[in-house]
Coordinates of N, CA and C in Angstrom, one line a residue:
X18 N 9.1 0.6 -22.7 CA 7.8 1.2 -22.1 C 8.1 2.4 -21.3
X19 N 9.3 2.6 -20.8 CA 9.6 3.8 -20.0 C 9.5 3.3 -18.5
X20 N 9.5 4.4 -17.7 CA 9.4 4.1 -16.2 C 8.1 3.6 -15.8
X21 N 8.2 2.9 -14.7 CA 7.0 2.3 -14.0 C 6.5 3.1 -13.0
X22 N 5.1 3.4 -13.0 CA 4.5 4.2 -12.0 C 3.8 3.2 -11.0
X23 N 3.9 3.5 -9.7 CA 3.3 2.8 -8.6 C 2.3 3.7 -8.0
X24 N 1.2 3.3 -7.6 CA 0.2 4.2 -6.9 C -0.2 3.5 -5.6
X25 N 0.0 4.4 -4.5 CA -0.3 4.0 -3.2 C -1.3 4.9 -2.6
X26 N -1.9 4.5 -1.4 CA -2.7 5.4 -0.6 C -1.9 5.8 0.6
X27 N -1.9 7.0 1.0 CA -1.2 7.7 2.1 C -1.9 7.4 3.5
X28 N -1.1 7.3 4.6 CA -1.6 7.1 5.8 C -1.5 8.5 6.7
X29 N -2.4 8.7 7.6 CA -2.2 9.7 8.5 C -0.9 9.6 9.2
X30 N -0.1 10.7 9.5 CA 1.3 10.7 9.9 C 1.6 9.8 11.1
X31 N 0.7 9.8 12.1 CA 0.9 9.0 13.4 C 1.1 7.5 12.9
X32 N 0.1 7.0 12.2 CA 0.3 5.6 11.7 C 1.3 5.3 10.7
X33 N 1.6 6.3 9.9 CA 2.9 6.1 8.9 C 4.1 5.9 9.8
X34 N 4.2 6.7 10.9 CA 5.4 6.6 11.8 C 5.4 5.2 12.5
X35 N 4.2 4.8 12.9 CA 4.1 3.7 13.6 C 4.5 2.4 12.7
X36 N 4.0 2.3 11.6 CA 4.4 1.3 10.7 C 5.8 1.4 10.2
X37 N 6.3 2.6 10.0 CA 7.7 2.7 9.7 C 8.6 2.1 10.7
X38 N 8.3 2.4 12.0 CA 9.0 1.9 13.1 C 9.1 0.4 13.1
X39 N 7.9 -0.2 12.8 CA 7.9 -1.7 12.8 C 8.7 -2.2 11.7
X40 N 8.7 -1.6 10.6 CA 9.6 -2.0 9.5 C 11.1 -1.9 9.8
X41 N 11.4 -0.8 10.5 CA 12.8 -0.7 10.8 C 13.2 -1.7 11.8
X42 N 12.4 -2.1 12.7 CA 12.6 -3.1 13.7 C 12.6 -4.5 13.1
X43 N 11.9 -4.8 12.1 CA 11.7 -6.1 11.7 C 12.1 -6.5 10.3
X44 N 12.2 -5.5 9.4 CA 12.7 -5.8 8.0 C 14.2 -5.8 7.9
X45 N 14.8 -6.7 7.3 CA 16.2 -6.7 7.2 C 16.7 -5.5 6.6
X46 N 17.7 -4.8 7.3 CA 18.2 -3.4 6.9 C 18.6 -3.3 5.5
X47 N 19.3 -4.4 5.0 CA 19.8 -4.3 3.6 C 18.7 -4.3 2.5
X48 N 17.5 -4.6 3.1 CA 16.4 -4.6 2.0 C 15.3 -3.7 2.3
X49 N 15.4 -2.9 3.4 CA 14.4 -2.0 3.9 C 14.7 -0.6 3.3
X50 N 14.4 -0.3 1.9 CA 14.8 1.0 1.5 C 13.3 1.7 1.1
X51 N 12.2 1.2 1.7 CA 11.0 1.8 1.4 C 10.4 2.1 2.8
X52 N 9.6 3.2 2.9 CA 8.7 3.4 4.1 C 7.6 2.4 3.9
X53 N 6.7 2.3 5.0 CA 5.6 1.5 5.0 C 4.6 2.1 4.0
X54 N 3.9 1.3 3.2 CA 3.1 1.7 2.2 C 1.9 0.8 2.0
X55 N 0.8 1.3 1.3 CA -0.3 0.5 0.9 C -0.5 0.7 -0.6
X56 N 0.0 -0.4 -1.3 CA -0.1 -0.3 -2.7 C -1.4 -0.6 -3.3
X57 N -1.8 0.3 -4.3 CA -3.0 0.1 -5.0 C -2.7 -0.5 -6.4
X58 N -1.6 0.1 -7.0 CA -1.2 -0.5 -8.4 C 0.3 -0.5 -8.4
X59 N 0.8 -1.6 -9.1 CA 2.2 -1.9 -9.0 C 3.0 -1.6 -10.3
X60 N 2.2 -1.3 -11.5 CA 3.0 -1.2 -12.7 C 2.1 -0.5 -13.7
X61 N 2.2 0.8 -13.8 CA 1.4 1.7 -14.7 C 2.5 2.5 -15.5
X62 N 2.1 2.9 -16.7 CA 3.1 3.8 -17.5 C 3.2 5.1 -16.8
X63 N 4.4 5.5 -16.5 CA 4.7 6.9 -15.9 C 4.5 8.0 -16.9
X64 N 4.5 7.7 -18.2 CA 4.5 8.8 -19.1 C 3.0 9.0 -19.7
X65 N 2.0 8.3 -19.0 CA 0.6 8.5 -19.5 C -0.1 9.6 -18.8
X66 N -0.3 10.8 -19.4 CA -0.8 11.9 -18.7 C -2.3 11.7 -18.2
X67 N -3.0 10.8 -18.9 CA -4.3 10.5 -18.4 C -4.5 9.9 -17.1
X68 N -3.4 9.3 -16.6 CA -3.3 8.7 -15.3 C -3.4 9.8 -14.2
X69 N -2.5 10.8 -14.3 CA -2.5 11.9 -13.5 C -3.8 12.7 -13.4
X70 N -4.3 12.8 -14.5 CA -5.6 13.6 -14.6 C -6.6 12.8 -13.8
X71 N -6.7 11.4 -13.9 CA -7.7 10.6 -13.3 C -7.5 10.6 -11.8
X72 N -6.2 10.6 -11.4 CA -5.9 10.7 -10.0 C -6.4 12.0 -9.3
X73 N -6.3 13.0 -10.0 CA -6.9 14.3 -9.5 C -8.4 14.1 -9.2
X74 N -9.0 13.5 -10.1 CA -10.5 13.3 -10.0 C -10.7 12.2 -8.9
X75 N -10.0 11.2 -8.8 CA -10.3 10.2 -7.7 C -10.0 10.7 -6.3
X76 N -9.0 11.7 -6.2 CA -8.7 12.3 -4.9 C -9.7 13.3 -4.4
X77 N -10.7 13.8 -5.3 CA -11.7 14.7 -4.9 C -12.8 14.0 -4.0
X78 N -12.3 13.6 -2.8 CA -13.3 12.8 -1.9 C -12.7 13.0 -0.5
X79 N -13.5 12.6 0.4 CA -13.1 12.7 1.8 C -12.1 11.5 2.0
X80 N -11.2 11.7 3.0 CA -10.4 10.7 3.4 C -11.2 9.3 3.7
X81 N -10.5 8.2 3.5 CA -11.0 6.9 3.7 C -10.5 6.4 5.1
X82 N -11.4 5.8 5.8 CA -10.9 5.0 7.1 C -10.6 3.6 6.7
X83 N -9.5 3.1 7.1 CA -9.0 1.7 6.9 C -9.1 1.1 8.2
X84 N -9.7 -0.2 8.3 CA -9.6 -1.1 9.5 C -8.4 -2.0 9.4
X85 N -7.7 -2.0 10.4 CA -6.5 -3.0 10.5 C -7.2 -4.1 11.2
X86 N -7.4 -5.2 10.4 CA -8.3 -6.3 10.9 C -7.5 -7.6 11.4
X87 N -6.2 -7.6 11.1 CA -5.4 -8.8 11.5 C -4.1 -8.8 10.9
X88 N -3.4 -9.9 11.1 CA -2.0 -10.1 10.5 C -2.0 -11.2 9.5
X89 N -1.0 -11.2 8.6 CA -0.8 -12.1 7.6 C 0.6 -12.7 7.7
X90 N 0.7 -13.9 7.6 CA 1.9 -14.6 7.6 C 2.3 -15.0 6.1
X91 N 3.3 -14.5 5.6 CA 3.6 -14.8 4.2 C 4.6 -15.8 3.9
X92 N 5.0 -16.5 4.9 CA 6.0 -17.5 4.8 C 7.5 -17.1 5.1
X93 N 7.8 -16.0 4.5 CA 9.1 -15.3 4.9 C 8.9 -13.8 5.2
X94 N 7.7 -13.6 5.7 CA 7.4 -12.2 6.2 C 6.1 -12.1 6.8
X95 N 5.7 -10.8 7.4 CA 4.5 -10.5 8.1 C 4.0 -9.3 7.7
X96 N 2.6 -9.1 7.7 CA 2.0 -7.8 7.4 C 0.8 -7.7 8.1
X97 N 0.2 -6.5 8.0 CA -1.1 -6.2 8.6 C -2.2 -6.2 7.5
X98 N -3.3 -6.8 7.7 CA -4.3 -6.8 6.9 C -5.2 -5.7 7.0
X99 N -5.7 -5.0 6.0 CA -6.5 -3.8 6.1 C -7.9 -4.1 5.4
X100 N -8.9 -3.4 5.8 CA -10.2 -3.5 5.1 C -10.8 -2.2 5.0
X101 N -11.4 -1.9 3.9 CA -12.4 -0.9 3.8 C -13.1 -1.0 2.5
X102 N -14.5 -1.1 2.6 CA -15.3 -1.3 1.4 C -15.2 0.0 0.5
X103 N -15.1 1.2 1.0 CA -14.8 2.4 0.2 C -13.5 2.2 -0.5
X104 N -12.4 1.7 0.0 CA -11.1 1.5 -0.8 C -11.4 0.5 -1.8
X105 N -12.1 -0.6 -1.5 CA -12.4 -1.5 -2.6 C -13.1 -0.9 -3.7
X106 N -14.1 -0.2 -3.4 CA -14.9 0.5 -4.4 C -14.0 1.5 -5.3
X107 N -13.2 2.4 -4.5 CA -12.3 3.3 -5.3 C -11.3 2.5 -6.2
X108 N -10.7 1.4 -5.7 CA -9.9 0.6 -6.5 C -10.5 -0.1 -7.7
X109 N -11.8 -0.4 -7.7 CA -12.4 -1.0 -8.7 C -12.7 0.2 -9.8
X110 N -13.0 1.3 -9.3 CA -13.2 2.5 -10.3 C -11.9 2.8 -10.9
X111 N -10.8 2.7 -10.2 CA -9.4 3.1 -10.7 C -9.1 2.0 -11.7
X112 N -9.4 0.7 -11.5 CA -9.1 -0.4 -12.4 C -9.8 -0.2 -13.8
X113 N -11.1 0.2 -13.7 CA -11.9 0.5 -14.8 C -11.3 1.6 -15.7
X114 N -10.9 2.6 -15.0 CA -10.2 3.8 -15.7 C -8.9 3.5 -16.3
X115 N -8.1 2.7 -15.6 CA -6.7 2.4 -15.9 C -6.7 1.1 -16.8
X116 N -7.8 0.5 -17.1 CA -7.8 -0.8 -17.8 C -6.9 -1.0 -19.0
X117 N -6.7 0.0 -19.9 CA -5.8 -0.2 -21.0 C -4.3 -0.5 -20.6
X118 N -3.9 -0.1 -19.4 CA -2.6 -0.2 -19.0 C -2.3 -1.2 -17.9
X119 N -3.2 -1.9 -17.4 CA -3.1 -2.8 -16.3 C -2.4 -4.1 -16.7
X120 N -1.5 -4.5 -15.8 CA -0.8 -5.8 -15.8 C -1.8 -6.8 -15.2
X121 N -1.4 -8.0 -15.2 CA -2.2 -9.1 -14.5 C -2.4 -8.8 -13.0
X122 N -1.4 -8.5 -12.4 CA -1.3 -8.3 -10.9 C -2.3 -7.2 -10.6
X123 N -2.3 -6.1 -11.4 CA -3.1 -5.0 -11.1 C -4.6 -5.2 -11.4
X124 N -4.9 -6.3 -12.1 CA -6.3 -6.6 -12.5 C -7.0 -7.4 -11.4
X125 N -6.2 -7.8 -10.5 CA -6.7 -8.8 -9.3 C -7.5 -7.9 -8.4
X126 N -8.4 -8.6 -7.6 CA -9.0 -7.8 -6.5 C -8.0 -7.2 -5.5
X127 N -8.3 -6.1 -5.0 CA -7.4 -5.5 -4.0 C -7.4 -6.2 -2.7
X128 N -6.2 -6.5 -2.2 CA -6.0 -7.2 -1.0 C -5.1 -6.2 -0.1
X129 N -5.6 -5.1 0.4 CA -4.8 -4.1 1.0 C -3.9 -4.6 2.3
X130 N -2.8 -4.3 2.3 CA -1.9 -4.8 3.5 C -0.7 -3.8 3.6
X131 N -0.1 -3.9 4.8 CA 1.1 -3.2 5.0 C 2.1 -4.2 5.6
X132 N 3.2 -4.3 4.7 CA 4.2 -5.3 5.1 C 5.2 -4.7 6.0
X133 N 5.4 -5.5 7.1 CA 6.5 -4.9 8.0 C 7.7 -5.8 8.1
X134 N 7.6 -7.0 7.5 CA 8.7 -7.8 7.6 C 8.7 -8.7 6.3
X135 N 9.8 -8.9 5.6 CA 9.9 -9.7 4.3 C 11.4 -10.1 4.2
X136 N 11.5 -11.1 3.4 CA 12.9 -11.6 3.1 C 13.7 -12.1 4.3
X137 N 13.0 -12.8 5.1 CA 13.6 -13.4 6.4 C 13.3 -14.9 6.3
X138 N 13.8 -15.7 7.2 CA 13.5 -17.2 7.2 C 12.2 -17.4 7.7
X139 N 11.6 -18.5 7.3 CA 10.2 -18.8 7.7 C 10.1 -18.9 9.3
X140 N 11.2 -19.4 10.0 CA 11.1 -19.4 11.4 C 11.1 -18.0 12.0
X141 N 11.9 -17.1 11.5 CA 11.9 -15.8 12.0 C 10.5 -15.1 11.8
X142 N 10.0 -15.3 10.6 CA 8.7 -14.7 10.3 C 7.6 -15.3 11.3
X143 N 7.8 -16.6 11.4 CA 6.6 -17.3 12.3 C 6.7 -16.7 13.7
X144 N 8.1 -16.5 14.2 CA 8.1 -16.0 15.6 C 7.5 -14.6 15.7
X145 N 7.8 -13.7 14.7 CA 7.2 -12.3 14.8 C 5.6 -12.5 14.6
X146 N 5.2 -13.1 13.7 CA 3.7 -13.4 13.6 C 3.0 -13.8 14.9
X147 N 3.6 -14.8 15.4 CA 3.0 -15.3 16.7 C 3.1 -14.2 17.8
X148 N 4.2 -13.5 17.8 CA 4.4 -12.4 19.0 C 3.3 -11.3 18.7
X149 N 3.2 -10.8 17.5 CA 2.3 -9.8 17.1 C 0.8 -10.2 17.2
X150 N 0.5 -11.4 16.8 CA -0.9 -12.0 17.0 C -1.3 -12.0 18.4
X151 N -0.4 -12.4 19.2 CA -0.8 -12.7 20.7 C -1.3 -11.3 21.3
X152 N -0.8 -10.2 20.9 CA -1.4 -8.9 21.6 C -2.1 -8.1 20.5
X153 N -2.6 -8.6 19.4 CA -3.3 -7.8 18.4 C -4.7 -7.4 18.8
X154 N -4.9 -6.2 18.6 CA -6.3 -5.6 18.8 C -6.6 -4.8 17.5
X155 N -7.7 -5.1 16.9 CA -8.0 -4.2 15.7 C -8.1 -2.7 16.0
X156 N -7.8 -1.9 14.9 CA -7.8 -0.5 15.1 C -8.0 0.1 13.6
X157 N -8.2 1.4 13.6 CA -8.4 2.0 12.3 C -7.6 3.2 12.3
X158 N -7.4 3.8 11.0 CA -6.7 5.0 10.7 C -7.3 5.6 9.5
X159 N -7.0 6.9 9.3 CA -7.6 7.6 8.1 C -6.4 7.7 7.0
X160 N -6.8 7.7 5.8 CA -5.9 8.0 4.7 C -5.8 9.4 4.4
X161 N -4.7 9.8 3.7 CA -4.5 11.2 3.5 C -4.6 11.6 1.9
X162 N -4.5 10.6 1.1 CA -4.6 10.9 -0.4 C -3.8 9.8 -1.2
X163 N -3.8 10.1 -2.4 CA -3.1 9.1 -3.3 C -1.6 9.5 -3.7
X164 N -0.8 8.7 -3.9 CA 0.6 8.9 -4.0 C 1.2 8.2 -5.3
X165 N 1.9 8.8 -6.0 CA 2.5 8.1 -7.2 C 4.1 8.1 -7.0
X166 N 4.8 7.1 -7.4 CA 6.1 6.8 -7.1 C 6.7 6.2 -8.5
X167 N 7.9 6.4 -8.8 CA 8.6 5.9 -9.9 C 9.4 4.7 -9.4
X168 N 9.4 3.6 -10.0 CA 10.1 2.4 -9.4 C 11.5 2.4 -10.2
X169 N 12.4 2.3 -9.2 CA 13.9 2.4 -9.6 C 14.6 1.1 -9.4
X170 N 13.9 0.0 -9.8 CA 14.6 -1.4 -9.6 C 15.0 -1.7 -8.2
X171 N 14.1 -1.2 -7.3 CA 14.3 -1.5 -5.9 C 13.7 -0.3 -5.1
X172 N 14.5 0.8 -4.9 CA 13.8 1.9 -4.2 C 12.8 2.6 -5.2
X173 N 12.0 3.4 -4.6 CA 11.0 4.1 -5.2 C 11.2 5.7 -5.1
X174 N 11.0 6.4 -6.1 CA 11.2 7.9 -6.0 C 9.8 8.5 -5.9
X175 N 9.5 9.3 -4.9 CA 8.2 10.1 -4.8 C 8.0 10.8 -6.1
X176 N 6.9 10.9 -6.7 CA 6.6 11.8 -7.8 C 5.5 12.7 -7.5
X177 N 4.3 12.3 -7.2 CA 3.3 13.3 -6.9 C 2.3 12.9 -5.9
X178 N 1.8 13.7 -5.1 CA 0.6 13.5 -4.2 C -0.6 14.1 -4.5
X179 N -1.7 13.5 -4.4 CA -3.0 13.9 -4.7 C -3.9 13.9 -3.3
X180 N -3.8 15.0 -2.6 CA -4.4 14.8 -1.2 C -6.0 14.7 -1.4
X181 N -6.6 13.9 -0.5 CA -8.0 13.8 -0.2 C -8.5 15.2 0.3
X182 N -9.8 15.5 -0.1 CA -10.3 16.8 0.4 C -10.6 16.5 1.9
X183 N -10.3 17.4 2.7 CA -10.5 17.3 4.1 C -12.0 18.0 4.4
X184 N -13.0 17.2 4.9 CA -14.2 17.9 5.1 C -14.3 18.9 6.1

């Protein structure tokens, strides 16, 4: 099938830096080879030109505002839950356009999140979850555009960015 394409939505730099710092602090260093990210699609064909054309069209919009609504405990990791009805709508439109290439995981409803810890013991994850939840206050940030990545059996290689139109 060739290379696998991953699609994410970018964060404004201040929040990208914030979540990257949390990953550096809490993610095991041997497994932390990615910056913080918000994945929209996990497995699309990288050699399909219609996907890139569609992403240009999908990016012709104002930036989206995402609400950071809470924390998630994954058993062996922790992440931040995100919400945006506009992002949900965009994702459904993208699912419709990319339907011929979607794997089962990418056909599911979007549950946007940012993982800041993974691949740790349940006890370590529970301690971080409890500590972060104690002082959590909801906040929001803006997105910057759509990004594509090539999956390299672990690390990702940046491929292309499709910036949202700044109003």
